[in-house]
XYZ file of C-alpha atoms in Angstrom:
694
model
C 94.032 111.972 106.839
C 92.647 115.082 105.222
C 89.696 114.580 102.828
C 90.015 117.823 100.865
C 92.376 118.258 97.947
C 95.736 119.572 99.358
C 97.407 122.785 98.229
C 100.073 120.968 96.269
C 97.535 119.407 93.893
C 95.717 122.635 93.490
C 98.998 124.103 92.299
C 99.580 121.217 89.840
C 96.115 121.607 88.427
C 96.632 125.344 88.040
C 99.455 124.631 85.841
C 97.173 123.120 83.170
C 95.451 126.430 82.951
C 98.475 128.520 82.191
C 98.161 130.202 78.610
C 100.913 129.975 75.926
C 101.606 132.464 73.249
C 100.148 131.666 69.829
C 103.594 131.224 68.219
C 104.609 128.654 70.837
C 101.002 127.034 70.769
C 101.484 126.659 66.952
C 104.831 125.074 67.387
C 103.660 122.802 70.150
C 100.787 121.736 67.904
C 103.308 120.941 65.272
C 105.508 118.997 67.452
C 102.584 116.971 68.948
C 101.501 115.858 65.497
C 104.579 113.829 65.425
C 103.090 110.855 67.280
C 104.846 108.615 69.928
C 105.519 105.024 69.050
C 104.070 102.712 71.521
C 103.435 98.831 71.798
C 101.809 98.355 74.984
C 98.020 97.694 74.629
C 98.405 96.198 71.046
C 101.819 94.247 70.870
C 102.497 95.842 67.434
C 104.131 99.042 67.227
C 101.933 101.972 66.313
C 102.110 105.667 66.159
C 99.853 106.576 69.154
C 98.125 104.887 71.985
C 94.843 103.190 71.260
C 92.019 105.550 71.890
C 90.710 105.035 75.302
C 93.808 103.557 76.727
C 95.630 105.433 79.583
C 99.168 104.717 78.593
C 101.934 106.972 79.956
C 105.390 107.032 78.415
C 108.933 107.913 79.778
C 110.953 108.556 76.623
C 114.652 108.274 75.841
C 115.453 111.950 76.233
C 114.071 111.658 79.956
C 115.869 108.636 80.624
C 119.208 110.011 79.528
C 118.772 113.129 81.531
C 117.787 111.402 84.620
C 120.165 108.367 84.164
C 118.283 106.411 86.869
C 120.160 104.439 89.303
C 116.689 102.780 90.012
C 113.572 102.541 88.152
C 111.804 104.398 90.873
C 113.462 107.576 89.878
C 111.614 107.723 86.644
C 108.420 105.838 87.386
C 107.207 108.794 89.513
C 106.852 110.690 86.442
C 103.674 108.581 85.796
C 100.567 110.047 87.631
C 99.066 107.148 89.939
C 102.560 105.358 90.317
C 103.980 105.299 93.763
C 106.904 103.006 93.645
C 108.896 102.785 97.146
C 112.513 102.024 96.815
C 114.130 99.552 99.307
C 117.753 98.961 99.747
C 119.949 98.189 96.560
C 117.716 97.330 93.672
C 114.779 96.246 95.704
C 111.489 98.165 95.594
C 107.541 97.952 96.276
C 105.358 98.989 93.545
C 102.026 100.747 93.318
C 99.925 101.718 90.431
C 96.453 103.122 91.206
C 96.758 101.217 94.513
C 98.516 101.038 97.794
C 101.990 99.966 97.944
C 101.913 96.079 97.339
C 103.248 94.010 100.137
C 103.057 90.248 101.082
C 103.882 86.977 99.389
C 101.741 87.395 96.271
C 100.870 91.050 96.177
C 103.297 91.288 93.307
C 100.436 89.704 91.083
C 98.727 93.151 91.107
C 100.957 94.596 88.448
C 102.260 92.879 85.330
C 105.871 93.813 84.442
C 107.432 93.135 81.059
C 110.444 93.801 78.713
C 109.638 94.153 75.032
C 106.035 92.940 75.809
C 107.328 89.626 77.334
C 106.334 89.348 80.944
C 109.293 89.122 83.162
C 107.879 86.186 85.173
C 105.314 83.586 84.624
C 101.804 84.373 86.007
C 101.942 82.288 89.053
C 105.702 83.144 89.876
C 105.989 86.849 90.364
C 108.462 88.440 92.585
C 107.859 91.883 94.222
C 111.242 93.073 92.922
C 111.215 91.552 89.430
C 111.589 94.869 87.586
C 115.456 94.665 88.399
C 115.372 91.893 85.786
C 114.471 94.504 82.977
C 117.335 96.559 81.402
C 115.916 99.948 82.556
C 119.429 101.431 82.512
C 119.540 101.381 78.947
C 115.994 101.423 77.756
C 114.683 103.276 74.890
C 111.522 104.022 76.716
C 109.156 102.744 79.422
C 105.422 102.517 78.868
C 102.984 102.365 81.670
C 99.486 101.115 81.141
C 97.098 102.106 83.927
C 94.131 100.294 85.053
C 93.067 96.620 84.215
C 94.937 95.137 81.295
C 93.756 91.736 81.672
C 91.872 91.545 78.464
C 95.215 91.355 76.526
C 97.910 90.621 79.161
C 95.890 88.087 81.382
C 96.562 87.459 84.969
C 98.507 89.832 87.104
C 97.576 92.994 85.014
C 95.003 93.841 87.543
C 96.308 97.293 88.128
C 98.070 97.946 85.063
C 101.438 96.966 83.086
C 104.862 98.407 83.244
C 106.583 97.630 80.080
C 110.339 98.267 79.397
C 111.207 98.773 75.613
C 114.723 98.172 74.814
C 116.335 99.921 71.783
C 116.537 98.326 68.352
C 120.302 97.996 67.892
C 119.969 96.317 64.555
C 120.242 99.617 62.738
C 123.621 101.157 63.167
C 123.386 102.082 66.866
C 126.562 103.249 68.777
C 127.037 104.586 72.385
C 129.687 104.589 74.982
C 128.722 105.996 78.358
C 130.077 106.199 81.836
C 128.477 107.373 85.127
C 129.998 108.305 88.234
C 128.351 109.260 91.510
C 128.468 109.592 95.235
C 129.050 106.600 97.594
C 131.162 104.652 95.150
C 128.550 104.510 92.353
C 129.800 103.860 88.803
C 128.084 102.511 85.630
C 129.534 101.608 82.306
C 127.391 101.458 79.122
C 127.941 100.052 75.576
C 125.428 100.043 72.745
C 126.636 98.830 69.186
C 124.653 97.666 66.083
C 125.313 96.982 62.540
C 122.700 97.493 59.739
C 123.250 95.132 56.686
C 119.889 96.446 54.992
C 117.680 93.371 55.097
C 119.128 92.121 58.322
C 120.979 93.616 61.404
C 122.535 92.686 64.666
C 123.377 94.487 67.825
C 124.342 94.649 71.686
C 123.056 96.780 74.510
C 125.058 96.301 77.801
C 125.762 97.981 81.182
C 127.778 97.094 84.309
C 126.801 98.839 87.615
C 128.828 98.900 90.801
C 127.441 100.728 93.823
C 129.141 100.385 97.353
C 126.176 102.244 98.805
C 125.335 104.767 101.427
C 124.719 102.270 104.298
C 127.159 99.958 106.138
C 127.788 96.725 104.382
C 125.471 97.168 101.425
C 126.567 96.945 97.760
C 125.223 96.163 94.370
C 127.023 94.528 91.540
C 124.832 94.172 88.455
C 125.287 93.384 84.813
C 122.678 93.381 82.059
C 122.872 92.544 78.229
C 120.376 92.642 75.451
C 121.259 91.093 72.105
C 118.913 91.452 69.072
C 118.886 90.322 65.513
C 116.603 91.172 62.547
C 115.965 89.684 59.255
C 113.352 90.920 56.751
C 111.867 88.645 54.131
C 109.530 89.765 51.416
C 106.306 89.656 53.660
C 107.720 89.035 57.120
C 109.958 90.544 59.571
C 111.728 88.258 61.858
C 113.169 89.763 65.210
C 114.810 87.860 67.778
C 116.320 88.878 71.170
C 118.077 87.863 74.202
C 118.208 89.536 77.717
C 120.433 88.337 80.459
C 120.690 90.061 83.959
C 122.941 89.185 86.905
C 122.529 90.819 90.343
C 124.880 90.225 93.485
C 123.585 92.487 96.153
C 124.572 92.855 99.701
C 121.330 94.020 101.378
C 120.774 96.593 104.272
C 117.452 95.968 106.013
C 115.022 98.296 107.901
C 116.232 100.615 110.549
C 113.916 100.838 113.699
C 112.658 103.419 116.056
C 110.325 106.414 115.589
C 111.767 108.682 112.968
C 115.166 107.052 113.040
C 115.540 108.074 109.416
C 116.229 111.569 110.730
C 119.177 110.607 112.661
C 122.320 110.512 110.235
C 124.157 107.815 112.315
C 121.273 105.371 112.618
C 120.302 105.948 108.860
C 123.661 104.512 107.877
C 123.544 101.603 110.106
C 122.802 97.930 108.853
C 121.514 95.603 111.328
C 121.488 92.786 108.820
C 125.085 92.802 107.471
C 124.873 89.096 106.403
C 121.741 89.791 104.151
C 122.092 89.255 100.285
C 120.373 88.594 97.121
C 121.743 86.850 94.059
C 119.503 86.937 91.046
C 119.984 85.511 87.388
C 117.647 85.859 84.687
C 117.597 84.762 80.920
C 114.932 85.481 78.394
C 115.026 84.652 74.769
C 112.289 85.444 72.282
C 111.609 85.684 68.412
C 109.028 87.846 66.979
C 107.753 87.048 63.504
C 105.452 89.614 61.947
C 103.661 88.878 58.761
C 102.148 91.489 56.514
C 99.392 89.655 54.345
C 98.302 90.390 50.963
C 94.805 91.526 52.050
C 96.151 94.035 54.501
C 95.953 91.758 57.579
C 98.851 91.186 59.839
C 99.980 88.206 61.950
C 102.325 88.275 64.978
C 103.782 85.242 66.528
C 106.297 85.497 69.350
C 107.629 82.247 71.158
C 109.959 82.655 74.188
C 111.900 81.085 76.800
C 112.614 82.020 80.391
C 115.283 80.858 82.915
C 115.553 82.453 86.271
C 116.924 81.625 89.563
C 117.416 83.585 92.857
C 119.176 83.009 96.349
C 117.873 85.251 99.031
C 118.703 85.439 102.753
C 115.337 86.068 104.592
C 117.034 88.311 107.019
C 113.726 89.830 108.234
C 112.460 86.348 109.523
C 113.666 84.599 112.804
C 116.430 82.247 112.081
C 117.135 83.915 108.855
C 116.386 81.075 106.546
C 117.835 81.015 103.019
C 115.340 80.890 100.074
C 116.176 79.361 96.603
C 113.729 79.685 93.881
C 113.733 79.130 90.198
C 111.594 78.948 87.172
C 112.086 77.616 83.654
C 109.585 77.698 80.834
C 108.353 78.362 77.433
C 105.610 80.275 75.928
C 103.978 82.035 72.881
C 102.102 84.994 72.258
C 100.105 85.567 69.103
C 97.996 88.380 67.509
C 96.060 88.337 64.280
C 94.755 91.677 62.993
C 91.878 91.914 60.281
C 89.929 94.778 58.962
C 86.500 93.611 57.543
C 86.035 97.318 56.128
C 86.684 100.906 57.119
C 84.541 100.616 60.106
C 84.993 97.171 61.568
C 88.396 95.550 62.793
C 89.237 92.413 64.715
C 92.027 91.404 66.793
C 92.341 87.918 68.037
C 95.043 85.602 69.446
C 95.968 82.578 71.793
C 98.651 82.890 74.464
C 100.063 79.678 76.043
C 102.694 79.124 78.645
C 104.200 76.206 80.488
C 106.549 76.757 83.575
C 108.360 74.575 85.828
C 108.991 76.413 89.158
C 110.871 75.323 92.413
C 111.110 76.778 95.897
C 113.027 75.757 99.060
C 113.553 77.505 102.246
C 116.463 76.172 104.489
C 117.570 77.294 107.956
C 121.297 76.655 108.739
C 121.182 76.809 112.466
C 118.994 76.944 115.521
C 116.660 79.943 115.882
C 117.764 82.809 118.369
C 115.438 84.498 120.413
C 112.449 83.489 122.817
C 111.782 79.924 123.947
C 108.649 80.140 121.738
C 110.682 81.127 118.677
C 113.270 78.369 119.269
C 110.691 75.643 119.721
C 108.498 76.556 116.756
C 111.028 77.536 114.096
C 113.508 74.513 113.650
C 116.635 74.461 111.448
C 116.700 72.479 108.308
C 114.290 72.566 105.493
C 111.000 74.579 106.084
C 109.702 74.169 102.522
C 110.863 72.119 99.446
C 108.406 71.941 96.549
C 108.066 72.125 92.842
C 105.040 73.532 90.822
C 104.483 72.980 87.039
C 102.025 75.601 85.841
C 100.276 75.558 82.402
C 98.218 78.672 81.058
C 96.151 78.781 77.974
C 94.276 82.008 77.065
C 92.384 82.939 73.866
C 91.328 86.616 73.462
C 89.605 88.793 70.996
C 88.662 92.493 70.461
C 86.188 93.937 67.988
C 86.423 97.664 66.954
C 83.712 99.878 65.411
C 84.936 103.313 64.225
C 82.791 105.990 62.422
C 83.277 109.542 62.239
C 84.464 110.896 65.792
C 83.435 107.559 67.557
C 85.516 104.508 68.401
C 84.094 101.590 70.339
C 86.057 98.322 71.367
C 84.758 95.409 72.978
C 87.381 92.926 74.238
C 87.431 89.757 76.235
C 90.124 87.104 77.397
C 89.417 83.587 78.760
C 92.258 82.272 80.693
C 92.773 78.724 82.175
C 95.573 78.339 84.781
C 96.720 74.917 86.234
C 99.130 74.227 89.005
C 100.600 70.753 89.653
C 102.237 71.025 92.912
C 104.498 68.405 94.430
C 105.777 68.507 98.096
C 109.124 66.956 98.881
C 108.683 67.190 102.506
C 106.206 65.718 105.094
C 102.912 67.470 104.878
C 101.762 69.434 107.861
C 103.473 71.551 110.455
C 106.340 69.291 111.445
C 110.046 69.373 111.041
C 111.609 68.234 107.847
C 112.264 64.643 109.448
C 108.517 64.478 110.398
C 108.987 65.079 114.267
C 106.697 67.458 115.987
C 107.717 70.924 117.160
C 106.998 72.023 120.720
C 104.511 74.631 121.945
C 101.546 73.704 119.518
C 103.522 72.847 116.415
C 106.161 74.274 113.958
C 105.378 77.722 112.361
C 105.644 76.642 108.867
C 103.060 74.426 107.398
C 103.292 72.487 104.126
C 100.099 71.176 102.336
C 100.094 67.823 100.708
C 100.776 67.494 96.867
C 97.912 68.637 94.805
C 96.434 70.135 91.615
C 94.693 73.485 91.524
C 92.900 74.990 88.565
C 91.698 78.668 87.954
C 89.693 79.859 85.083
C 88.922 83.636 84.715
C 87.026 85.731 82.099
C 88.043 89.245 81.573
C 85.763 91.622 79.413
C 86.705 95.363 78.572
C 84.495 97.872 76.860
C 86.179 101.104 75.945
C 84.642 104.075 74.023
C 86.214 107.242 72.740
C 84.930 110.521 71.185
C 87.167 112.886 69.062
C 85.853 116.269 70.066
C 88.246 117.993 67.550
C 91.541 117.568 66.238
C 93.011 118.361 69.507
C 90.758 116.799 72.170
C 89.132 113.477 72.846
C 86.903 111.955 75.658
C 87.231 108.309 76.399
C 85.645 106.073 78.964
C 86.511 102.373 79.950
C 84.605 99.534 81.780
C 86.930 96.558 82.576
C 87.380 93.528 84.787
C 90.849 92.474 85.814
C 91.904 89.409 87.588
C 94.878 87.589 89.039
C 95.160 83.789 90.005
C 96.718 83.193 93.444
C 100.549 83.041 93.237
C 102.270 79.641 94.068
C 103.682 81.067 97.411
C 100.300 81.982 98.431
C 98.901 78.445 97.832
C 101.678 76.319 99.119
C 103.679 78.386 101.599
C 101.380 78.273 104.622
C 101.802 78.905 108.366
C 100.517 77.613 111.739
C 97.288 75.225 111.451
C 96.470 76.073 107.941
C 96.743 73.009 105.850
C 95.197 73.983 102.557
C 94.778 77.426 101.068
C 91.232 77.523 99.478
C 91.736 80.695 97.381
C 89.753 82.443 94.727
C 91.307 84.681 92.088
C 91.377 88.324 92.875
C 89.140 90.381 90.660
C 88.670 94.092 90.105
C 85.884 95.962 88.391
C 87.088 99.221 87.023
C 85.216 102.377 85.663
C 87.343 105.210 84.083
C 86.547 108.440 82.416
C 89.219 110.762 80.852
C 89.941 113.795 78.704
C 93.181 114.098 76.698
C 94.735 116.351 73.932
C 96.384 119.781 73.861
C 95.287 123.324 74.108
C 97.416 126.497 74.037
C 100.729 124.798 74.315
C 99.659 122.278 76.904
C 99.560 118.577 76.102
C 97.497 116.866 78.955
C 95.523 113.879 80.124
C 93.014 114.073 82.787
C 91.473 110.760 84.177
C 89.074 109.622 87.043
C 88.559 106.211 88.072
C 86.809 103.777 90.573
C 88.023 100.096 91.212
C 86.358 97.680 93.389
C 88.578 94.696 94.265
C 86.836 91.268 95.427
C 88.659 88.210 96.812
C 91.557 90.355 98.050
C 94.270 87.969 99.245
C 95.786 88.506 102.757
C 97.104 86.765 105.787
C 94.457 87.113 108.570
C 95.016 87.461 112.338
C 95.306 83.517 112.578
C 98.084 83.574 110.113
C 95.807 81.957 107.513
C 96.109 83.032 103.914
C 92.545 83.791 102.823
C 90.750 85.497 100.084
C 87.758 87.170 101.360
C 88.942 90.723 101.530
C 87.447 93.800 99.753
C 89.123 96.965 98.710
C 88.207 100.077 96.889
C 90.326 102.449 94.770
C 89.113 105.885 93.638
C 91.232 108.720 92.316
C 91.767 111.492 89.862
C 95.176 111.927 87.800
C 96.614 114.486 85.579
C 99.582 114.433 83.440
C 100.604 117.549 81.418
C 103.482 119.151 79.637
C 103.412 122.772 79.074
C 105.695 124.982 76.887
C 105.923 128.582 78.190
C 108.219 129.770 75.358
C 111.197 128.552 73.514
C 113.394 128.256 76.728
C 110.823 127.345 79.535
C 108.677 124.208 79.925
C 106.939 122.225 82.673
C 105.956 118.785 83.203
C 103.583 117.596 85.859
C 102.286 114.258 87.122
C 99.755 114.537 89.993
C 97.147 112.279 91.595
C 94.773 112.220 94.423
C 93.262 108.827 95.562
C 91.555 107.111 98.256
C 92.389 103.373 98.862
C 90.245 101.758 101.466
C 89.531 98.519 103.170
C 85.871 97.267 102.553
C 85.490 94.329 104.723
C 85.443 93.572 108.228
C 88.599 92.417 110.222
C 89.453 93.181 113.741
C 92.994 93.940 114.347
C 94.279 94.980 117.905
C 90.673 95.728 118.819
C 90.139 97.828 115.586
C 87.838 96.997 112.794
C 89.636 98.218 109.600
C 86.524 98.382 107.545
C 86.436 101.909 106.045
C 90.166 102.447 106.932
C 92.850 103.707 104.599
C 94.904 100.888 103.313
C 98.464 101.155 104.840
C 101.144 102.568 102.857
C 98.677 104.640 100.549
C 99.503 108.354 100.347
C 96.437 110.144 99.150
C 98.391 112.693 97.059
C 101.427 112.329 94.845
C 102.862 115.305 92.879
C 105.825 115.294 90.602
C 106.890 118.572 88.736
C 109.684 119.184 86.550
C 110.696 122.662 85.556
C 113.012 122.791 82.359
C 115.128 125.645 81.084
C 116.633 125.407 77.661
C 119.612 127.516 78.438
C 121.084 127.258 74.760
C 120.631 124.920 71.890
C 123.180 122.774 73.525
C 122.550 123.152 77.322
C 119.451 122.289 79.458
C 118.623 122.535 83.259
C 115.865 120.754 84.920
C 114.656 121.171 88.566
C 112.461 118.422 89.919
C 109.983 118.629 92.848
C 108.413 115.499 94.221
C 105.693 115.461 96.765
C 104.644 112.345 98.851
C 101.875 112.920 101.377
C 101.408 111.625 104.750
C 100.197 108.108 104.970
C 99.317 105.382 107.542
C 101.750 102.579 108.121
C 99.326 100.120 109.611
C 95.777 98.929 108.781
C 94.490 100.149 111.973
C 95.417 103.695 110.944
C 97.232 104.252 114.332
C 100.734 105.117 113.045
C 101.622 107.459 110.331
C 104.586 108.618 108.165
C 104.691 112.389 107.740
C 105.516 112.316 104.078
C 108.244 114.387 102.142
C 109.177 116.863 99.549
C 112.326 116.419 97.535
C 114.260 118.701 95.077
C 116.380 117.412 92.432
C 118.575 119.347 89.948
C 119.944 118.016 86.770
C 121.437 119.289 83.489
C 122.987 118.489 80.185
C 125.487 120.085 77.861
C 126.140 118.799 74.225
C 129.842 119.509 73.667
C 129.373 118.366 70.097
C 126.896 116.455 67.931
C 128.373 113.058 69.450
C 129.580 114.028 73.125
C 127.318 115.141 75.980
C 128.124 115.789 79.557
C 125.337 115.327 82.295
C 125.360 116.303 85.928
C 122.934 115.722 88.560
C 122.410 116.676 92.251
C 119.811 114.477 94.079
C 118.036 115.742 97.131
C 119.438 119.133 96.837
C 118.134 120.351 100.353
C 119.599 117.311 102.016
C 116.171 116.283 103.248
C 116.076 113.662 105.862
C 113.357 111.348 104.640
C 112.132 107.667 104.403
C 112.013 105.853 101.042
C 109.634 103.587 102.775
C 107.957 103.697 106.147
C 106.512 100.589 107.761
C 105.056 99.353 111.362
C 105.622 96.038 112.636
C 104.012 94.728 115.831
C 107.242 93.181 116.808
C 109.592 96.173 116.294
C 107.341 99.202 116.006
C 108.227 101.945 113.271
C 110.846 100.945 110.829
C 112.253 102.531 107.667
C 114.274 102.429 104.636
C 116.050 105.835 104.960
C 116.556 107.783 101.723
C 120.150 109.039 100.598
C 121.120 112.558 101.572
C 122.398 114.956 98.927
C 124.257 113.011 96.276
C 125.797 113.634 92.898
C 126.416 112.048 89.619
C 128.387 113.054 86.469
C 127.964 111.265 83.207
C 129.643 111.356 79.870
C 128.004 109.946 76.909
C 129.523 109.446 73.307
C 127.234 108.562 70.409
C 128.753 107.317 67.054
């Protein structure tokens, strides 16, 4: 893999240096003085991101123009994010990291809707963002780097927070999307404002028959919100319900098979499916106290369940998992004087989770597979998890300087109950042949984890337009329940430590000559990296390093033309000894970690009512195995989209994705059993939308 900066990144950086006319610069400066509202990083809506926090935002105008069928289509507008789409609504995430894979790798990134984590800390799912209402979001906020000081476990690489609209203030929208391969989506937003109170609904229905054989997505999502304002407190309550019924297409196999149109459409797993239901209810009470302090308390309830055919495993077992729990978030803000401010709170959560894995018939394949993978139950267990976490942040501000010291202490306890015989036997306790069954069940137990996450951030306001910042932080994630209790082969107990990461970041952000930009450099060292070793033991003695530079910018050439760029160059490497197939991977690139990601969007405001945008997305080559012996060549995609406001209330959108009809892989992987395998990308496809606002 090349070590020098590629031409594509030089191009992106050069855009930042383009001058704008004085008139445009003055207009841009005026526009940028209207700050963006964010909640990520503080929990309380404020007019701009906290100084020293790397927060990116995908706004409502961008979401309307793209009308994403999948959240991957807009997360690539964030420098350092490298989400890879699977089939249907599935995906694998990355944020200042390699693409996460494995049972508990989802714990590397916290996902939330309206500041409430989508899953409890020990029960994440790698695809969990399909439970957020991205299709009808007001905006998406992405916090990059460790966010554990506020968010706790799982915010080790960052936070993706989907913000739904406040529909309690006379909202009204009807919309319909029609696209290639049987795609349709219907959207409704309606709200009533009664002054001191309001109520509203935000809903969407999606149908997608898919590009590949025997694949489809049926999805329904709804948000309901209510607001009531007292003299000194605002009470906002919300409900989100999502339902996904998906027929899934798996990998296609064979070197560069994604380039073959016939192979790309095939589905070797027509029986595969995923059914997921998720309910979240929350109520946020915010007090404005007489002394200027504020208090925020948010109790919430979650209920989630999923049925999932594990089509990629021998025997194709059915997994059923669920979680139900309650929790509370709190935040108290107090200003001692003009220089010193305190934020403190206590978060708590209790969750009851279950998981079973059941195989309906005998395993097909070799004699070894038939002997070691029996039909019947493989796992059947409950886990009750309790989390308690106090946190505090003290800020000193004077003149151009702002310094914040923050810390969180978190206690996590798992109470695990195994309902099957312990060990690697069949469900009835009998032994498997050829050395024992593949799946191993630890005996019932309790496991406790405590973690401390400090963070220091410093910012200096150079002038009205530029600021410097620096962060030193420690992030963590407790092991997930599936890593602790879903074992294989001879492993009877997983003695795992919490993953931790130490991050150092420096950046410059502001606006110059019509260009709003953020430049950042970071280095992150991760200890106790959890992985499955060559003996199929789940262990936590790995180490990795993540280093990179990022740039996000928006430049206005003149009244008609503008450009947005998100670019990153990073190295993600293994830093521990492990020999795989005769290769010590120490120093190797982590698999599925392209060093360069560039997204550029060139916009043309044709008239006051019409806009066109061309997007170029570049993914560099990356290795598909830890040994760095197999590689995907990368790809470049072009997309074209436009909008035309027929009136103040009616707008038509049109999009052409993959304009050049590129044959590419959304995800490339390598398996020692099947060799190269891919999720093929869709060829050129179209979407037309009509949106009526009232």
